[in-house]
Amino acid sequence: MFFGKGDEWMPSSRKLVRMSQPANLVTFLLLFLCWDVLSRALPVGPDYLQRGWQRLLEEGESCVQCRLEECPTPRGCLAGVVLDACDCCWECANLEGQICDLDNTNHFYGKCGDHLECRLDSGDLRHGEVPEPQCTCQSSQALCGSDGKTYAQICKFQEVHNSHPEANLTVAHEGPCESEPHIISPPYDIWNITGQDVIFGCEVFAYPMASIEWRKEGSDMLLPGDDPHISVQFRGGPQKYEVTSWLQIQAVRVTDEGTYRCFARNNVGQVAAPASLMVLTPDQLNMTELALPKMPRLGPDDDMESDDDSYDYY
């Protein structure tokens, strides 16, 4: 960075800085030291995280002649690269969910990356909020990657592709990869006292869609069987190609204690996840310092919304 005297203009990177008062060598050195300290204090990270404060520092400055040799090399660009506001240097594009310039320019918030477009969320208006334009993926079609993994849409695939370019990841085909079930959220160990209700949950991703069964260790009978105080519920979601199941035991008894397993299967394979139930009597609880656990609500009764109402879970 260089500064001149009086009304002279001297280059600062690709922008122009004007000194409004005479500057001598001492002033120049002080300004240079201040700028050095300021630049060290500014956040360090990927270009798309820094661009916000850079734009605030440069707001109001005009573009000068483009010098490609002065352009920094963008790094960590998970959504690809776009030209800056001066159509000169390449910089990181905005990711899905980041605020963007609605007029498709690159003057303040920035442009969206590959397969993304800047949209206003009309849902914010319904909730009385001021809508902010955000980068939104243009597709909701799931993809199967060459790594055998299913990606929710092309934008998620692109982020992984750009983060590991050495892997040479490609799209194998549209639609999810066929795979054995994967338990995303397994049931967890639970304890409670007699007379209370307990709930085990099991969330599974698979394509083709998985079926879920519950069994208690030591018994081959599928639950709930003919036991009226045990019930099983299912629903699709919360995401596409997922299914969630709950096992509820009402007014638990000491005889309910044991290990319960969630079995998920499709025509590719099967997987299981165990969880244990410990049942205490009120007298046993009084002898401990344990506090009664809070019971979760059953998922089907919650007001759960998916990211896309058009999802066909099955």
PDB file of C-alpha atoms in Angstrom:
ATOM      1  CA  MET A   1       0.000   0.000   0.000  1.00  0.00           C
ATOM      2  CA  PHE A   2       1.309   3.494  -0.918  1.00  0.00           C
ATOM      3  CA  PHE A   3       0.059   6.948  -0.029  1.00  0.00           C
ATOM      4  CA  GLY A   4       0.827  10.283  -1.669  1.00  0.00           C
ATOM      5  CA  LYS A   5       0.645  13.875  -0.543  1.00  0.00           C
ATOM      6  CA  GLY A   6      -2.240  16.308  -0.754  1.00  0.00           C
ATOM      7  CA  ASP A   7      -4.775  15.347  -3.343  1.00  0.00           C
ATOM      8  CA  GLU A   8      -2.650  12.746  -5.106  1.00  0.00           C
ATOM      9  CA  TRP A   9      -4.103   9.301  -5.722  1.00  0.00           C
ATOM     10  CA  MET A  10      -1.996   6.197  -5.210  1.00  0.00           C
ATOM     11  CA  PRO A  11      -2.970   2.522  -5.675  1.00  0.00           C
ATOM     12  CA  SER A  12      -3.977   0.328  -2.730  1.00  0.00           C
ATOM     13  CA  SER A  13      -4.391  -3.220  -4.119  1.00  0.00           C
ATOM     14  CA  ARG A  14      -6.943  -2.627  -6.953  1.00  0.00           C
ATOM     15  CA  LYS A  15      -8.713   0.224  -5.154  1.00  0.00           C
ATOM     16  CA  LEU A  16      -7.850   3.896  -4.877  1.00  0.00           C
ATOM     17  CA  VAL A  17      -7.184   5.675  -1.571  1.00  0.00           C
ATOM     18  CA  ARG A  18      -7.140   9.449  -1.277  1.00  0.00           C
ATOM     19  CA  MET A  19      -5.209  11.266   1.451  1.00  0.00           C
ATOM     20  CA  SER A  20      -7.265  14.236   2.602  1.00  0.00           C
ATOM     21  CA  GLN A  21      -4.374  15.851   4.528  1.00  0.00           C
ATOM     22  CA  PRO A  22      -0.644  16.211   3.841  1.00  0.00           C
ATOM     23  CA  ALA A  23       1.316  13.153   4.808  1.00  0.00           C
ATOM     24  CA  ASN A  24       4.990  12.936   5.608  1.00  0.00           C
ATOM     25  CA  LEU A  25       7.191   9.955   6.198  1.00  0.00           C
ATOM     26  CA  VAL A  26       6.229   9.641   9.878  1.00  0.00           C
ATOM     27  CA  THR A  27       2.521   9.745   9.022  1.00  0.00           C
ATOM     28  CA  PHE A  28       3.065   7.137   6.357  1.00  0.00           C
ATOM     29  CA  LEU A  29       4.849   4.818   8.786  1.00  0.00           C
ATOM     30  CA  LEU A  30       2.145   5.245  11.437  1.00  0.00           C
ATOM     31  CA  LEU A  31      -0.602   4.554   8.921  1.00  0.00           C
ATOM     32  CA  PHE A  32       1.250   1.529   7.627  1.00  0.00           C
ATOM     33  CA  LEU A  33       1.689   0.132  11.151  1.00  0.00           C
ATOM     34  CA  CYS A  34      -1.986   0.739  11.963  1.00  0.00           C
ATOM     35  CA  TRP A  35      -3.054  -1.039   8.791  1.00  0.00           C
ATOM     36  CA  ASP A  36      -0.750  -3.952   9.568  1.00  0.00           C
ATOM     37  CA  VAL A  37      -2.199  -4.323  13.070  1.00  0.00           C
ATOM     38  CA  LEU A  38      -5.759  -4.050  11.719  1.00  0.00           C
ATOM     39  CA  SER A  39      -5.161  -6.627   9.015  1.00  0.00           C
ATOM     40  CA  ARG A  40      -3.755  -9.069  11.565  1.00  0.00           C
ATOM     41  CA  ALA A  41      -6.808  -8.588  13.797  1.00  0.00           C
ATOM     42  CA  LEU A  42      -9.283  -9.334  11.004  1.00  0.00           C
ATOM     43  CA  PRO A  43     -10.727 -12.870  10.936  1.00  0.00           C
ATOM     44  CA  VAL A  44      -8.862 -15.632   9.145  1.00  0.00           C
ATOM     45  CA  GLY A  45     -10.747 -18.335   7.274  1.00  0.00           C
ATOM     46  CA  PRO A  46     -12.116 -19.289   3.863  1.00  0.00           C
ATOM     47  CA  ASP A  47     -12.657 -16.411   1.448  1.00  0.00           C
ATOM     48  CA  TYR A  48     -16.455 -16.715   1.585  1.00  0.00           C
ATOM     49  CA  LEU A  49     -16.355 -16.084   5.346  1.00  0.00           C
ATOM     50  CA  GLN A  50     -14.146 -13.007   5.042  1.00  0.00           C
ATOM     51  CA  ARG A  51     -15.937 -11.325   2.172  1.00  0.00           C
ATOM     52  CA  GLY A  52     -18.520  -9.657   4.441  1.00  0.00           C
ATOM     53  CA  TRP A  53     -16.089  -7.425   6.319  1.00  0.00           C
ATOM     54  CA  GLN A  54     -13.995  -6.886   3.201  1.00  0.00           C
ATOM     55  CA  ARG A  55     -17.028  -5.452   1.432  1.00  0.00           C
ATOM     56  CA  LEU A  56     -17.775  -3.174   4.390  1.00  0.00           C
ATOM     57  CA  LEU A  57     -14.204  -1.848   4.321  1.00  0.00           C
ATOM     58  CA  GLU A  58     -14.365  -1.257   0.576  1.00  0.00           C
ATOM     59  CA  GLU A  59     -17.956  -0.003   0.336  1.00  0.00           C
ATOM     60  CA  GLY A  60     -18.223   3.079  -1.803  1.00  0.00           C
ATOM     61  CA  GLU A  61     -14.980   2.509  -3.684  1.00  0.00           C
ATOM     62  CA  SER A  62     -15.075   2.200  -7.424  1.00  0.00           C
ATOM     63  CA  CYS A  63     -13.460  -0.354  -9.696  1.00  0.00           C
ATOM     64  CA  VAL A  64     -10.159   0.387 -11.350  1.00  0.00           C
ATOM     65  CA  GLN A  65      -8.345  -1.225 -14.230  1.00  0.00           C
ATOM     66  CA  CYS A  66      -8.326  -4.993 -13.761  1.00  0.00           C
ATOM     67  CA  ARG A  67      -4.903  -6.487 -13.077  1.00  0.00           C
ATOM     68  CA  LEU A  68      -5.235 -10.237 -12.982  1.00  0.00           C
ATOM     69  CA  GLU A  69      -1.771 -10.628 -11.521  1.00  0.00           C
ATOM     70  CA  GLU A  70      -2.972  -8.834  -8.373  1.00  0.00           C
ATOM     71  CA  CYS A  71      -5.966 -11.132  -7.869  1.00  0.00           C
ATOM     72  CA  PRO A  72      -5.742 -13.449  -4.852  1.00  0.00           C
ATOM     73  CA  THR A  73      -6.309 -17.141  -5.393  1.00  0.00           C
ATOM     74  CA  PRO A  74      -9.670 -18.174  -3.877  1.00  0.00           C
ATOM     75  CA  ARG A  75      -9.513 -21.129  -1.475  1.00  0.00           C
ATOM     76  CA  GLY A  76     -12.019 -23.352   0.304  1.00  0.00           C
ATOM     77  CA  CYS A  77     -14.747 -22.589  -2.232  1.00  0.00           C
ATOM     78  CA  LEU A  78     -17.286 -25.350  -1.558  1.00  0.00           C
ATOM     79  CA  ALA A  79     -19.924 -23.761  -3.821  1.00  0.00           C
ATOM     80  CA  GLY A  80     -17.532 -22.900  -6.653  1.00  0.00           C
ATOM     81  CA  VAL A  81     -16.209 -19.500  -7.715  1.00  0.00           C
ATOM     82  CA  VAL A  82     -17.760 -16.329  -9.210  1.00  0.00           C
ATOM     83  CA  LEU A  83     -16.346 -13.054 -10.508  1.00  0.00           C
ATOM     84  CA  ASP A  84     -16.132 -10.222  -7.987  1.00  0.00           C
ATOM     85  CA  ALA A  85     -18.123  -6.960  -8.158  1.00  0.00           C
ATOM     86  CA  CYS A  86     -15.618  -5.553 -10.673  1.00  0.00           C
ATOM     87  CA  ASP A  87     -15.816  -8.632 -12.929  1.00  0.00           C
ATOM     88  CA  CYS A  88     -12.090  -9.037 -12.531  1.00  0.00           C
ATOM     89  CA  CYS A  89     -11.005 -11.548  -9.874  1.00  0.00           C
ATOM     90  CA  TRP A  90     -12.457 -14.898  -9.006  1.00  0.00           C
ATOM     91  CA  GLU A  91     -13.748 -15.331  -5.454  1.00  0.00           C
ATOM     92  CA  CYS A  92     -15.720 -17.926  -3.490  1.00  0.00           C
ATOM     93  CA  ALA A  93     -19.422 -18.141  -4.272  1.00  0.00           C
ATOM     94  CA  ASN A  94     -22.034 -18.209  -1.521  1.00  0.00           C
ATOM     95  CA  LEU A  95     -23.165 -21.548  -0.126  1.00  0.00           C
ATOM     96  CA  GLU A  96     -26.706 -22.843   0.215  1.00  0.00           C
ATOM     97  CA  GLY A  97     -28.445 -20.919   3.002  1.00  0.00           C
ATOM     98  CA  GLN A  98     -26.153 -17.874   2.858  1.00  0.00           C
ATOM     99  CA  ILE A  99     -27.530 -14.382   2.219  1.00  0.00           C
ATOM    100  CA  CYS A 100     -27.107 -13.204  -1.381  1.00  0.00           C
ATOM    101  CA  ASP A 101     -27.711 -10.239  -3.708  1.00  0.00           C
ATOM    102  CA  LEU A 102     -31.239 -10.712  -5.064  1.00  0.00           C
ATOM    103  CA  ASP A 103     -30.512  -8.771  -8.268  1.00  0.00           C
ATOM    104  CA  ASN A 104     -27.906 -11.398  -9.236  1.00  0.00           C
ATOM    105  CA  THR A 105     -25.061  -8.926  -8.815  1.00  0.00           C
ATOM    106  CA  ASN A 106     -22.030  -9.287  -6.600  1.00  0.00           C
ATOM    107  CA  HIS A 107     -21.922  -5.885  -4.916  1.00  0.00           C
ATOM    108  CA  PHE A 108     -22.506  -6.682  -1.255  1.00  0.00           C
ATOM    109  CA  TYR A 109     -23.615 -10.108  -0.046  1.00  0.00           C
ATOM    110  CA  GLY A 110     -22.285 -11.934  -3.070  1.00  0.00           C
ATOM    111  CA  LYS A 111     -23.453 -14.357  -5.745  1.00  0.00           C
ATOM    112  CA  CYS A 112     -24.664 -17.897  -5.229  1.00  0.00           C
ATOM    113  CA  GLY A 113     -22.568 -20.813  -6.411  1.00  0.00           C
ATOM    114  CA  ASP A 114     -23.128 -23.601  -8.901  1.00  0.00           C
ATOM    115  CA  HIS A 115     -26.686 -25.020  -9.066  1.00  0.00           C
ATOM    116  CA  LEU A 116     -27.902 -22.330  -6.630  1.00  0.00           C
ATOM    117  CA  GLU A 117     -30.149 -19.308  -7.079  1.00  0.00           C
ATOM    118  CA  CYS A 118     -30.971 -16.339  -4.850  1.00  0.00           C
ATOM    119  CA  ARG A 119     -34.555 -16.507  -3.547  1.00  0.00           C
ATOM    120  CA  LEU A 120     -36.761 -14.852  -0.954  1.00  0.00           C
ATOM    121  CA  ASP A 121     -38.409 -17.157   1.571  1.00  0.00           C
ATOM    122  CA  SER A 122     -42.100 -16.338   1.480  1.00  0.00           C
ATOM    123  CA  GLY A 123     -42.509 -18.318   4.694  1.00  0.00           C
ATOM    124  CA  ASP A 124     -40.803 -15.496   6.584  1.00  0.00           C
ATOM    125  CA  LEU A 125     -43.595 -13.155   5.547  1.00  0.00           C
ATOM    126  CA  ARG A 126     -46.219 -15.494   6.954  1.00  0.00           C
ATOM    127  CA  HIS A 127     -44.407 -15.488  10.278  1.00  0.00           C
ATOM    128  CA  GLY A 128     -44.114 -11.684  10.346  1.00  0.00           C
ATOM    129  CA  GLU A 129     -40.361 -11.700   9.741  1.00  0.00           C
ATOM    130  CA  VAL A 130     -38.428  -9.551   7.296  1.00  0.00           C
ATOM    131  CA  PRO A 131     -37.418 -11.926   4.499  1.00  0.00           C
ATOM    132  CA  GLU A 132     -33.764 -12.186   3.545  1.00  0.00           C
ATOM    133  CA  PRO A 133     -32.665 -13.468   0.154  1.00  0.00           C
ATOM    134  CA  GLN A 134     -30.808 -16.755   0.512  1.00  0.00           C
ATOM    135  CA  CYS A 135     -29.036 -19.124  -1.823  1.00  0.00           C
ATOM    136  CA  THR A 136     -31.351 -22.046  -2.581  1.00  0.00           C
ATOM    137  CA  CYS A 137     -30.565 -25.212  -4.491  1.00  0.00           C
ATOM    138  CA  GLN A 138     -32.321 -25.423  -7.844  1.00  0.00           C
ATOM    139  CA  SER A 139     -32.933 -29.167  -7.497  1.00  0.00           C
ATOM    140  CA  SER A 140     -34.279 -31.466  -4.788  1.00  0.00           C
ATOM    141  CA  GLN A 141     -33.455 -34.674  -6.672  1.00  0.00           C
ATOM    142  CA  ALA A 142     -31.318 -37.116  -4.698  1.00  0.00           C
ATOM    143  CA  LEU A 143     -28.115 -38.353  -6.340  1.00  0.00           C
ATOM    144  CA  CYS A 144     -25.936 -41.431  -6.012  1.00  0.00           C
ATOM    145  CA  GLY A 145     -22.233 -40.618  -5.903  1.00  0.00           C
ATOM    146  CA  SER A 146     -19.399 -42.767  -7.206  1.00  0.00           C
ATOM    147  CA  ASP A 147     -18.455 -43.268  -3.546  1.00  0.00           C
ATOM    148  CA  GLY A 148     -21.671 -45.241  -3.019  1.00  0.00           C
ATOM    149  CA  LYS A 149     -23.236 -42.502  -0.872  1.00  0.00           C
ATOM    150  CA  THR A 150     -26.598 -40.836  -1.415  1.00  0.00           C
ATOM    151  CA  TYR A 151     -26.689 -37.032  -1.551  1.00  0.00           C
ATOM    152  CA  ALA A 152     -29.916 -35.116  -0.891  1.00  0.00           C
ATOM    153  CA  GLN A 153     -29.389 -32.940  -3.986  1.00  0.00           C
ATOM    154  CA  ILE A 154     -26.718 -31.706  -6.397  1.00  0.00           C
ATOM    155  CA  CYS A 155     -25.669 -28.819  -4.138  1.00  0.00           C
ATOM    156  CA  LYS A 156     -24.720 -31.133  -1.266  1.00  0.00           C
ATOM    157  CA  PHE A 157     -22.874 -33.334  -3.739  1.00  0.00           C
ATOM    158  CA  GLN A 158     -21.019 -30.312  -5.095  1.00  0.00           C
ATOM    159  CA  GLU A 159     -19.858 -29.266  -1.614  1.00  0.00           C
ATOM    160  CA  VAL A 160     -18.307 -32.683  -0.987  1.00  0.00           C
ATOM    161  CA  HIS A 161     -16.809 -32.740  -4.487  1.00  0.00           C
ATOM    162  CA  ASN A 162     -15.164 -29.343  -4.004  1.00  0.00           C
ATOM    163  CA  SER A 163     -13.922 -30.152  -0.504  1.00  0.00           C
ATOM    164  CA  HIS A 164     -12.105 -33.294  -1.728  1.00  0.00           C
ATOM    165  CA  PRO A 165     -11.125 -32.669  -5.367  1.00  0.00           C
ATOM    166  CA  GLU A 166      -8.466 -35.388  -5.199  1.00  0.00           C
ATOM    167  CA  ALA A 167     -11.204 -38.025  -4.777  1.00  0.00           C
ATOM    168  CA  ASN A 168     -12.507 -37.418  -8.341  1.00  0.00           C
ATOM    169  CA  LEU A 169     -16.088 -37.852  -7.106  1.00  0.00           C
ATOM    170  CA  THR A 170     -18.690 -38.178  -9.864  1.00  0.00           C
ATOM    171  CA  VAL A 171     -22.457 -38.699 -10.083  1.00  0.00           C
ATOM    172  CA  ALA A 172     -23.163 -42.398 -10.633  1.00  0.00           C
ATOM    173  CA  HIS A 173     -26.853 -41.873 -11.379  1.00  0.00           C
ATOM    174  CA  GLU A 174     -29.883 -39.830 -10.382  1.00  0.00           C
ATOM    175  CA  GLY A 175     -31.806 -41.115  -7.411  1.00  0.00           C
ATOM    176  CA  PRO A 176     -30.421 -42.638  -4.211  1.00  0.00           C
ATOM    177  CA  CYS A 177     -27.885 -45.453  -4.110  1.00  0.00           C
ATOM    178  CA  GLU A 178     -29.271 -48.856  -3.244  1.00  0.00           C
ATOM    179  CA  SER A 179     -27.887 -49.752   0.168  1.00  0.00           C
ATOM    180  CA  GLU A 180     -28.606 -51.691   3.307  1.00  0.00           C
ATOM    181  CA  PRO A 181     -30.322 -49.717   6.058  1.00  0.00           C
ATOM    182  CA  HIS A 182     -28.319 -47.201   8.061  1.00  0.00           C
ATOM    183  CA  ILE A 183     -29.564 -46.319  11.555  1.00  0.00           C
ATOM    184  CA  ILE A 184     -29.196 -42.551  11.802  1.00  0.00           C
ATOM    185  CA  SER A 185     -30.638 -42.210  15.313  1.00  0.00           C
ATOM    186  CA  PRO A 186     -30.539 -45.416  17.388  1.00  0.00           C
ATOM    187  CA  PRO A 187     -32.576 -46.114  20.528  1.00  0.00           C
ATOM    188  CA  TYR A 188     -30.890 -45.027  23.758  1.00  0.00           C
ATOM    189  CA  ASP A 189     -30.659 -46.723  27.145  1.00  0.00           C
ATOM    190  CA  ILE A 190     -33.493 -45.707  29.469  1.00  0.00           C
ATOM    191  CA  TRP A 191     -34.324 -46.085  33.149  1.00  0.00           C
ATOM    192  CA  ASN A 192     -37.537 -45.263  34.954  1.00  0.00           C
ATOM    193  CA  ILE A 193     -39.667 -46.304  37.897  1.00  0.00           C
ATOM    194  CA  THR A 194     -42.596 -48.683  37.851  1.00  0.00           C
ATOM    195  CA  GLY A 195     -45.825 -47.141  36.634  1.00  0.00           C
ATOM    196  CA  GLN A 196     -44.140 -44.615  34.328  1.00  0.00           C
ATOM    197  CA  ASP A 197     -44.085 -44.668  30.507  1.00  0.00           C
ATOM    198  CA  VAL A 198     -40.938 -45.129  28.413  1.00  0.00           C
ATOM    199  CA  ILE A 199     -40.318 -44.626  24.703  1.00  0.00           C
ATOM    200  CA  PHE A 200     -37.555 -45.952  22.451  1.00  0.00           C
ATOM    201  CA  GLY A 201     -36.994 -44.299  19.059  1.00  0.00           C
ATOM    202  CA  CYS A 202     -35.221 -45.562  15.936  1.00  0.00           C
ATOM    203  CA  GLU A 203     -34.596 -43.466  12.787  1.00  0.00           C
ATOM    204  CA  VAL A 204     -33.402 -45.302   9.671  1.00  0.00           C
ATOM    205  CA  PHE A 205     -32.228 -44.294   6.186  1.00  0.00           C
ATOM    206  CA  ALA A 206     -32.343 -46.818   3.355  1.00  0.00           C
ATOM    207  CA  TYR A 207     -33.147 -47.253  -0.309  1.00  0.00           C
ATOM    208  CA  PRO A 208     -35.260 -49.184  -1.002  1.00  0.00           C
ATOM    209  CA  MET A 209     -37.182 -48.052   2.066  1.00  0.00           C
ATOM    210  CA  ALA A 210     -36.530 -50.165   5.150  1.00  0.00           C
ATOM    211  CA  SER A 211     -39.042 -51.901   7.388  1.00  0.00           C
ATOM    212  CA  ILE A 212     -38.497 -51.721  11.159  1.00  0.00           C
ATOM    213  CA  GLU A 213     -39.202 -54.393  13.765  1.00  0.00           C
ATOM    214  CA  TRP A 214     -38.812 -54.399  17.549  1.00  0.00           C
ATOM    215  CA  ARG A 215     -37.835 -57.393  19.667  1.00  0.00           C
ATOM    216  CA  LYS A 216     -36.921 -57.974  23.295  1.00  0.00           C
ATOM    217  CA  GLU A 217     -33.809 -59.993  23.988  1.00  0.00           C
ATOM    218  CA  GLY A 218     -34.662 -63.546  25.003  1.00  0.00           C
ATOM    219  CA  SER A 219     -37.868 -63.616  22.987  1.00  0.00           C
ATOM    220  CA  ASP A 220     -38.435 -64.311  19.298  1.00  0.00           C
ATOM    221  CA  MET A 221     -41.824 -62.623  19.325  1.00  0.00           C
ATOM    222  CA  LEU A 222     -42.222 -59.362  17.444  1.00  0.00           C
ATOM    223  CA  LEU A 223     -43.403 -56.483  19.578  1.00  0.00           C
ATOM    224  CA  PRO A 224     -45.995 -55.400  20.510  1.00  0.00           C
ATOM    225  CA  GLY A 225     -47.420 -58.928  20.219  1.00  0.00           C
ATOM    226  CA  ASP A 226     -50.600 -59.276  22.226  1.00  0.00           C
ATOM    227  CA  ASP A 227     -49.360 -57.163  25.157  1.00  0.00           C
ATOM    228  CA  PRO A 228     -51.777 -54.217  25.571  1.00  0.00           C
ATOM    229  CA  HIS A 229     -49.301 -52.014  27.474  1.00  0.00           C
ATOM    230  CA  ILE A 230     -46.767 -52.085  24.587  1.00  0.00           C
ATOM    231  CA  SER A 231     -47.354 -50.258  21.285  1.00  0.00           C
ATOM    232  CA  VAL A 232     -45.306 -49.552  18.141  1.00  0.00           C
ATOM    233  CA  GLN A 233     -45.710 -46.600  15.784  1.00  0.00           C
ATOM    234  CA  PHE A 234     -44.149 -45.720  12.419  1.00  0.00           C
ATOM    235  CA  ARG A 235     -43.913 -42.717  10.124  1.00  0.00           C
ATOM    236  CA  GLY A 236     -41.950 -41.668   7.057  1.00  0.00           C
ATOM    237  CA  GLY A 237     -39.231 -39.092   7.532  1.00  0.00           C
ATOM    238  CA  PRO A 238     -38.114 -36.754   8.891  1.00  0.00           C
ATOM    239  CA  GLN A 239     -36.044 -36.695   5.674  1.00  0.00           C
ATOM    240  CA  LYS A 240     -36.568 -38.313   2.317  1.00  0.00           C
ATOM    241  CA  TYR A 241     -35.889 -42.083   2.212  1.00  0.00           C
ATOM    242  CA  GLU A 242     -36.031 -42.255   5.992  1.00  0.00           C
ATOM    243  CA  VAL A 243     -38.465 -44.017   8.299  1.00  0.00           C
ATOM    244  CA  THR A 244     -38.823 -43.584  12.058  1.00  0.00           C
ATOM    245  CA  SER A 245     -40.360 -45.972  14.566  1.00  0.00           C
ATOM    246  CA  TRP A 246     -41.180 -45.705  18.280  1.00  0.00           C
ATOM    247  CA  LEU A 247     -41.658 -48.439  20.849  1.00  0.00           C
ATOM    248  CA  GLN A 248     -43.761 -47.271  23.807  1.00  0.00           C
ATOM    249  CA  ILE A 249     -44.177 -49.185  27.052  1.00  0.00           C
ATOM    250  CA  GLN A 250     -46.928 -47.778  29.265  1.00  0.00           C
ATOM    251  CA  ALA A 251     -46.841 -48.187  33.048  1.00  0.00           C
ATOM    252  CA  VAL A 252     -43.596 -50.172  33.015  1.00  0.00           C
ATOM    253  CA  ARG A 253     -43.182 -53.146  35.278  1.00  0.00           C
ATOM    254  CA  VAL A 254     -40.077 -54.736  36.708  1.00  0.00           C
ATOM    255  CA  THR A 255     -40.608 -57.614  34.264  1.00  0.00           C
ATOM    256  CA  ASP A 256     -40.223 -55.148  31.345  1.00  0.00           C
ATOM    257  CA  GLU A 257     -36.567 -54.635  32.230  1.00  0.00           C
ATOM    258  CA  GLY A 258     -34.156 -55.908  29.597  1.00  0.00           C
ATOM    259  CA  THR A 259     -32.592 -55.160  26.212  1.00  0.00           C
ATOM    260  CA  TYR A 260     -34.719 -54.089  23.246  1.00  0.00           C
ATOM    261  CA  ARG A 261     -33.533 -54.101  19.648  1.00  0.00           C
ATOM    262  CA  CYS A 262     -34.566 -52.088  16.604  1.00  0.00           C
ATOM    263  CA  PHE A 263     -34.203 -54.240  13.456  1.00  0.00           C
ATOM    264  CA  ALA A 264     -34.204 -52.468  10.066  1.00  0.00           C
ATOM    265  CA  ARG A 265     -34.166 -54.440   6.831  1.00  0.00           C
ATOM    266  CA  ASN A 266     -34.670 -54.152   3.075  1.00  0.00           C
ATOM    267  CA  ASN A 267     -33.799 -56.386   0.113  1.00  0.00           C
ATOM    268  CA  VAL A 268     -30.134 -55.302   0.293  1.00  0.00           C
ATOM    269  CA  GLY A 269     -29.432 -56.113   3.934  1.00  0.00           C
ATOM    270  CA  GLN A 270     -30.367 -55.565   7.561  1.00  0.00           C
ATOM    271  CA  VAL A 271     -28.992 -53.873  10.672  1.00  0.00           C
ATOM    272  CA  ALA A 272     -29.907 -53.776  14.367  1.00  0.00           C
ATOM    273  CA  ALA A 273     -29.354 -51.407  17.292  1.00  0.00           C
ATOM    274  CA  PRO A 274     -29.888 -52.359  20.960  1.00  0.00           C
ATOM    275  CA  ALA A 275     -30.934 -50.299  23.985  1.00  0.00           C
ATOM    276  CA  SER A 276     -31.478 -51.354  27.577  1.00  0.00           C
ATOM    277  CA  LEU A 277     -34.331 -50.572  29.950  1.00  0.00           C
ATOM    278  CA  MET A 278     -33.744 -50.500  33.712  1.00  0.00           C
ATOM    279  CA  VAL A 279     -36.824 -50.380  35.946  1.00  0.00           C
ATOM    280  CA  LEU A 280     -36.656 -49.228  39.579  1.00  0.00           C
ATOM    281  CA  THR A 281     -39.291 -49.392  42.281  1.00  0.00           C
ATOM    282  CA  PRO A 282     -40.106 -46.159  44.185  1.00  0.00           C
ATOM    283  CA  ASP A 283     -38.211 -47.519  47.215  1.00  0.00           C
ATOM    284  CA  GLN A 284     -35.128 -48.178  45.091  1.00  0.00           C
ATOM    285  CA  LEU A 285     -35.354 -44.660  43.656  1.00  0.00           C
ATOM    286  CA  ASN A 286     -35.455 -43.139  47.146  1.00  0.00           C
ATOM    287  CA  MET A 287     -32.193 -44.883  47.943  1.00  0.00           C
ATOM    288  CA  THR A 288     -30.466 -43.130  45.042  1.00  0.00           C
ATOM    289  CA  GLU A 289     -29.896 -39.513  44.064  1.00  0.00           C
ATOM    290  CA  LEU A 290     -31.347 -40.002  40.602  1.00  0.00           C
ATOM    291  CA  ALA A 291     -34.018 -37.682  39.221  1.00  0.00           C
ATOM    292  CA  LEU A 292     -36.845 -38.949  37.087  1.00  0.00           C
ATOM    293  CA  PRO A 293     -36.023 -38.617  33.366  1.00  0.00           C
ATOM    294  CA  LYS A 294     -38.150 -36.397  31.178  1.00  0.00           C
ATOM    295  CA  MET A 295     -40.189 -38.331  28.687  1.00  0.00           C
ATOM    296  CA  PRO A 296     -39.913 -37.390  25.000  1.00  0.00           C
ATOM    297  CA  ARG A 297     -43.047 -36.821  22.972  1.00  0.00           C
ATOM    298  CA  LEU A 298     -43.961 -39.364  20.340  1.00  0.00           C
ATOM    299  CA  GLY A 299     -42.878 -38.107  16.921  1.00  0.00           C
ATOM    300  CA  PRO A 300     -46.182 -38.579  15.063  1.00  0.00           C
ATOM    301  CA  ASP A 301     -47.909 -36.246  17.536  1.00  0.00           C
ATOM    302  CA  ASP A 302     -45.340 -33.480  17.071  1.00  0.00           C
ATOM    303  CA  ASP A 303     -45.716 -30.727  14.533  1.00  0.00           C
ATOM    304  CA  MET A 304     -42.853 -32.020  12.386  1.00  0.00           C
ATOM    305  CA  GLU A 305     -42.324 -30.552   8.951  1.00  0.00           C
ATOM    306  CA  SER A 306     -39.927 -31.853   6.357  1.00  0.00           C
ATOM    307  CA  ASP A 307     -37.707 -29.595   4.254  1.00  0.00           C
ATOM    308  CA  ASP A 308     -39.847 -30.399   1.246  1.00  0.00           C
ATOM    309  CA  ASP A 309     -43.565 -31.075   1.590  1.00  0.00           C
ATOM    310  CA  SER A 310     -43.527 -32.905  -1.733  1.00  0.00           C
ATOM    311  CA  TYR A 311     -41.280 -35.688  -0.425  1.00  0.00           C
ATOM    312  CA  ASP A 312     -42.542 -39.196  -1.077  1.00  0.00           C
ATOM    313  CA  TYR A 313     -41.099 -41.035   1.915  1.00  0.00           C
ATOM    314  CA  TYR A 314     -42.135 -44.412   0.634  1.00  0.00           C
TER     315      TYR A 314
END
